[in-house]
XYZ file of C-alpha atoms in Angstrom:
351
model
C 19.991 10.013 40.202
C 16.448 9.074 41.062
C 14.490 6.942 38.671
C 11.824 9.621 38.252
C 14.428 12.117 37.028
C 15.678 9.643 34.447
C 12.147 9.201 33.174
C 11.770 12.969 32.862
C 14.743 13.351 30.538
C 13.715 10.306 28.514
C 10.203 11.641 28.017
C 11.506 15.141 27.341
C 13.835 13.805 24.665
C 10.948 11.909 23.072
C 8.951 15.126 23.073
C 11.719 17.042 21.309
C 12.117 14.277 18.720
C 8.439 14.120 17.809
C 8.184 17.915 17.686
C 11.174 17.846 15.360
C 9.342 15.427 13.073
C 6.217 17.600 13.051
C 8.312 20.719 12.425
C 9.964 19.087 9.420
C 6.660 17.994 7.899
C 5.075 21.373 8.654
C 7.923 23.224 6.969
C 7.814 21.000 3.901
C 4.058 20.943 3.307
C 2.641 24.063 4.951
C 5.398 26.640 4.619
C 8.007 26.404 1.868
C 5.536 25.986 -0.975
C 3.157 28.709 0.198
C 5.385 31.788 0.315
C 5.660 34.368 -2.406
C 8.603 33.990 -4.823
C 11.694 35.601 -3.388
C 10.644 35.221 0.251
C 13.511 34.101 2.452
C 13.132 30.520 3.697
C 16.803 29.820 4.271
C 16.754 29.340 8.026
C 13.973 26.755 8.189
C 15.305 24.840 5.189
C 18.709 24.721 6.851
C 17.316 23.868 10.280
C 15.225 20.856 9.305
C 18.164 19.522 7.304
C 20.574 20.051 10.206
C 18.234 18.183 12.558
C 18.164 15.042 10.387
C 20.779 13.163 12.480
C 18.867 13.918 15.678
C 15.163 13.348 14.958
C 14.565 9.716 14.024
C 17.874 8.279 15.310
C 17.071 9.829 18.691
C 13.461 8.667 18.658
C 14.457 5.136 17.633
C 17.169 4.939 20.299
C 14.730 6.116 22.957
C 12.104 3.603 21.831
C 14.644 0.812 22.109
C 15.745 2.033 25.513
C 12.175 1.977 26.828
C 11.385 -1.470 25.387
C 14.745 -3.003 26.274
C 13.741 -5.054 29.300
C 10.806 -6.838 27.713
C 12.675 -7.409 24.421
C 15.590 -9.028 26.238
C 13.127 -11.496 27.779
C 11.955 -12.478 24.300
C 8.579 -13.876 23.354
C 8.262 -15.595 26.729
C 7.408 -12.143 28.071
C 3.802 -11.688 27.034
C 4.175 -7.912 27.103
C 6.382 -8.233 24.017
C 3.429 -9.719 22.171
C 1.290 -6.816 23.336
C 3.903 -4.289 22.182
C 4.148 -5.816 18.716
C 0.391 -6.228 18.336
C -0.301 -2.709 19.633
C 2.114 -1.085 17.207
C 0.755 -2.989 14.235
C -2.847 -2.386 15.275
C -2.216 1.354 15.498
C -0.464 1.306 12.153
C -3.341 -0.507 10.440
C -5.985 1.740 12.018
C -4.291 5.024 11.163
C -3.289 3.826 7.720
C -7.002 3.184 7.184
C -7.734 6.736 8.353
C -5.200 8.027 5.837
C -6.773 5.917 3.075
C -10.284 7.131 3.891
C -9.144 10.750 3.947
C -7.287 10.391 0.651
C -10.247 8.718 -1.027
C -13.082 10.815 0.376
C -11.480 14.237 0.832
C -8.503 14.111 -1.491
C -4.786 13.483 -1.178
C -2.201 16.221 -0.825
C 1.271 15.341 0.489
C 1.164 13.017 3.482
C -1.761 10.921 2.262
C -0.477 11.027 -1.311
C 0.666 7.376 -1.516
C -2.927 6.338 -0.738
C -4.853 8.685 -3.019
C -4.940 10.545 -6.273
C -7.808 8.683 -7.950
C -10.843 10.277 -6.308
C -11.751 6.960 -4.670
C -10.523 4.864 -1.772
C -7.586 2.823 -3.008
C -7.948 -0.439 -1.137
C -5.129 -1.953 -3.171
C -2.748 0.726 -1.910
C -3.974 0.210 1.654
C -3.397 -3.545 1.532
C 0.022 -3.090 -0.056
C 1.072 -0.646 2.632
C 0.101 -3.043 5.385
C 3.308 -4.797 4.325
C 5.380 -2.058 2.659
C 4.845 1.354 4.303
C 5.097 4.491 2.187
C 3.479 7.104 4.428
C 4.843 8.954 7.441
C 3.179 6.247 9.563
C 6.136 4.007 8.710
C 7.632 4.531 12.178
C 4.655 2.916 13.926
C 5.028 -0.069 11.587
C 8.769 -0.115 12.272
C 8.260 -0.393 16.030
C 6.327 -3.622 15.508
C 8.953 -5.025 13.133
C 11.986 -4.009 15.194
C 10.495 -5.284 18.455
C 9.561 -8.626 16.905
C 12.971 -8.959 15.260
C 15.064 -8.307 18.359
C 12.787 -10.412 20.575
C 13.290 -13.295 18.142
C 17.070 -12.754 18.106
C 17.448 -12.356 21.857
C 19.831 -15.332 22.129
C 22.072 -14.048 19.336
C 25.210 -12.134 20.317
C 24.214 -8.434 20.443
C 27.490 -7.461 18.757
C 26.612 -9.643 15.769
C 23.114 -8.158 15.576
C 24.462 -4.609 15.762
C 27.104 -5.188 13.084
C 24.477 -6.742 10.823
C 22.110 -3.821 11.343
C 24.916 -1.344 10.632
C 25.428 -3.070 7.275
C 21.668 -3.049 6.661
C 21.558 0.671 7.463
C 24.342 1.416 4.983
C 22.672 -0.731 2.318
C 19.383 1.140 2.770
C 20.889 4.085 0.890
C 21.115 1.900 -2.213
C 17.637 0.339 -2.109
C 15.604 1.473 -5.157
C 12.927 4.073 -4.573
C 9.424 2.986 -5.636
C 6.825 5.518 -6.798
C 9.027 8.441 -5.709
C 8.681 7.290 -2.112
C 11.380 5.885 0.125
C 9.711 5.737 3.541
C 10.022 1.949 3.667
C 13.799 2.277 3.420
C 13.733 3.926 6.824
C 12.916 0.552 8.399
C 16.348 -0.593 7.298
C 18.200 2.630 7.992
C 17.074 3.277 11.556
C 16.781 -0.250 12.988
C 20.359 -0.078 14.268
C 19.542 2.901 16.507
C 16.610 1.038 18.025
C 18.977 -1.873 18.686
C 21.540 0.443 20.308
C 18.795 1.595 22.656
C 17.863 -2.001 23.488
C 21.337 -3.436 23.999
C 22.863 -0.319 25.512
C 19.940 0.723 27.689
C 21.658 0.391 31.068
C 24.912 1.870 29.775
C 23.106 4.801 28.152
C 20.908 5.504 31.161
C 23.861 5.617 33.533
C 26.041 7.874 31.397
C 23.320 10.227 30.285
C 21.774 10.511 33.744
C 25.187 11.337 35.255
C 25.999 13.698 32.350
C 29.302 11.860 31.901
C 31.727 14.426 30.400
C 34.135 12.055 28.587
C 31.110 10.308 27.078
C 29.740 13.639 25.859
C 33.083 14.744 24.422
C 33.502 11.419 22.634
C 30.040 11.678 21.075
C 30.723 15.268 20.027
C 34.030 14.283 18.414
C 32.384 11.471 16.432
C 29.520 13.722 15.342
C 31.782 16.540 14.170
C 34.369 14.232 12.620
C 31.930 12.070 10.682
C 29.807 15.067 9.745
C 32.834 16.984 8.511
C 33.919 14.157 6.234
C 30.355 13.688 4.962
C 30.222 17.380 4.082
C 32.891 16.769 1.447
C 30.131 15.280 -0.655
C 31.005 11.665 -1.524
C 27.637 9.851 -1.244
C 29.209 6.433 -0.676
C 31.330 7.731 2.192
C 28.250 9.499 3.513
C 26.265 6.268 3.518
C 28.918 4.570 5.652
C 29.511 7.453 8.055
C 25.831 8.243 8.517
C 25.586 5.500 11.144
C 28.269 6.781 13.559
C 27.260 10.395 12.926
C 23.579 9.736 13.641
C 24.316 7.549 16.672
C 26.527 10.278 18.116
C 23.873 12.904 17.373
C 21.204 10.863 19.157
C 23.443 10.473 22.205
C 24.203 14.204 22.227
C 20.478 14.882 22.160
C 19.919 12.658 25.192
C 22.762 14.346 27.057
C 21.423 17.786 26.205
C 17.965 16.870 27.433
C 19.392 15.570 30.709
C 20.931 19.011 31.227
C 17.854 20.963 30.104
C 15.641 18.941 32.438
C 17.510 20.415 35.375
C 15.306 23.437 34.692
C 12.247 21.739 36.110
C 9.449 23.716 34.402
C 11.042 23.148 30.998
C 11.680 19.487 31.733
C 8.118 18.907 32.908
C 6.647 20.642 29.855
C 8.738 18.635 27.395
C 8.126 15.406 29.319
C 4.379 16.079 29.160
C 4.668 16.206 25.373
C 6.928 13.151 25.366
C 4.304 11.057 27.127
C 1.882 11.928 24.326
C 4.051 11.286 21.293
C 1.633 8.697 19.873
C -1.339 11.001 19.173
C 0.934 13.779 17.935
C 2.733 11.439 15.559
C -0.288 9.689 14.059
C -2.526 12.762 13.841
C -0.180 15.453 12.589
C -0.154 14.231 8.983
C -3.939 14.438 8.676
C -4.033 17.823 10.402
C -1.437 19.159 7.982
C -3.516 17.803 5.104
C -6.517 19.743 6.434
C -4.369 22.837 6.822
C -3.501 22.675 3.138
C -7.183 23.275 2.386
C -7.411 26.544 4.313
C -8.245 29.262 1.755
C -5.399 31.717 1.132
C -3.134 29.929 3.603
C -0.105 31.385 1.841
C -1.368 34.908 2.486
C -1.910 34.091 6.154
C 1.684 33.047 6.815
C 3.461 35.267 4.291
C 3.475 38.355 6.477
C 6.628 39.897 7.948
C 5.584 39.326 11.551
C 4.408 35.738 11.023
C 6.694 34.415 8.288
C 9.799 33.823 10.386
C 7.937 31.969 13.153
C 5.193 30.256 11.160
C 6.673 26.709 11.126
C 7.230 26.770 14.884
C 3.801 28.231 15.657
C 2.030 25.746 13.396
C 4.012 22.868 14.915
C 2.977 23.821 18.442
C -0.639 24.287 17.364
C -0.672 20.877 15.662
C 0.800 19.241 18.774
C -1.724 20.872 21.111
C -4.657 20.022 18.846
C -3.475 16.421 18.502
C -3.311 16.012 22.270
C -6.736 17.636 22.680
C -8.258 15.207 20.177
C -6.545 12.313 21.949
C -7.824 13.312 25.390
C -11.383 13.595 24.086
C -11.304 10.319 22.155
C -9.832 8.388 25.089
C -12.996 9.141 27.057
C -15.158 7.361 24.494
C -15.411 3.839 23.027
C -13.483 5.209 20.039
C -10.316 5.027 22.155
C -9.517 1.796 20.307
C -7.970 3.979 17.608
C -5.232 4.821 20.109
C -4.825 1.515 21.920
C -5.140 -2.208 21.344
C -8.714 -3.377 22.093
C -8.958 -4.718 25.632
C -10.086 -8.260 24.653
C -7.098 -8.654 22.345
C -4.737 -7.346 25.005
C -6.122 -9.721 27.629
C -5.812 -12.643 25.237
C -2.173 -11.831 24.491
C -1.427 -11.506 28.199
C -3.139 -14.814 28.902
C -5.769 -13.186 31.093
C -9.414 -14.167 31.235
């Protein structure tokens, strides 16, 4: 399969993953709590829960797959330094945006860990530069995971993977601080990023060829582990969540490779996938603004709109995020979406 086709399914899968994240957050903050008592919300509650094994495990695996080559070269590859610095820069900038919004406008759900006092909480901002508690945690995680695996590049990948599996299982038992557990996700999902890094060639070949035994094996693991987890023992669930989520992520990649054979669909999803950054960092603030729309509950709680509201809002948020991004990138303010050029040149050793 041509390289360009492989890139299409990778980008398309990234697009589906980030839309899944936005859909979950939309459903939680702009849908479920705004309907009249007795309104049916069963499908969307079920759907976002069912997609849990696919969203972040898939996104993390894809991120690892895309960064694999430079990570395997370690810190001697200057682009690794740029990747780490870029991710942390974006995290710090957008965390600041969250803090300013929470302090000046008011916190709701997604800026909640940074607000609630009617003033900008600089203490919370500084704390979260080290211990993330907002939905921006994934941007922070990319910096941490990339730095970690680049540092461990000479360590046996099997040892790293086994260690990260244990870390992922242990994340379920880490205490929750201030009713927020976003920082635990750094531990839980690191293993999927590592699978993408160490298995990049293997994954690309099997997914691109739509390898049937590979697909059947992943499906068997997903159904088997998921079936046992459904019995309800939380300790068993913590252990089996790793194979279940890894299998789910692989199934997602395989599905996208098939879907991308329909070229218009593949191109549309890949277009979104190449713009996951603005969608991810902006959607929380846009949902916060949406919460301030007068009578929002009355707008969506209509028979024609109610059943499709989460999907329609998700698509609108994605389109608006990309529109904002395209406008900002034409101005000096583009530094909110990319590492400043002088810093990038310095890290690359350029004059």
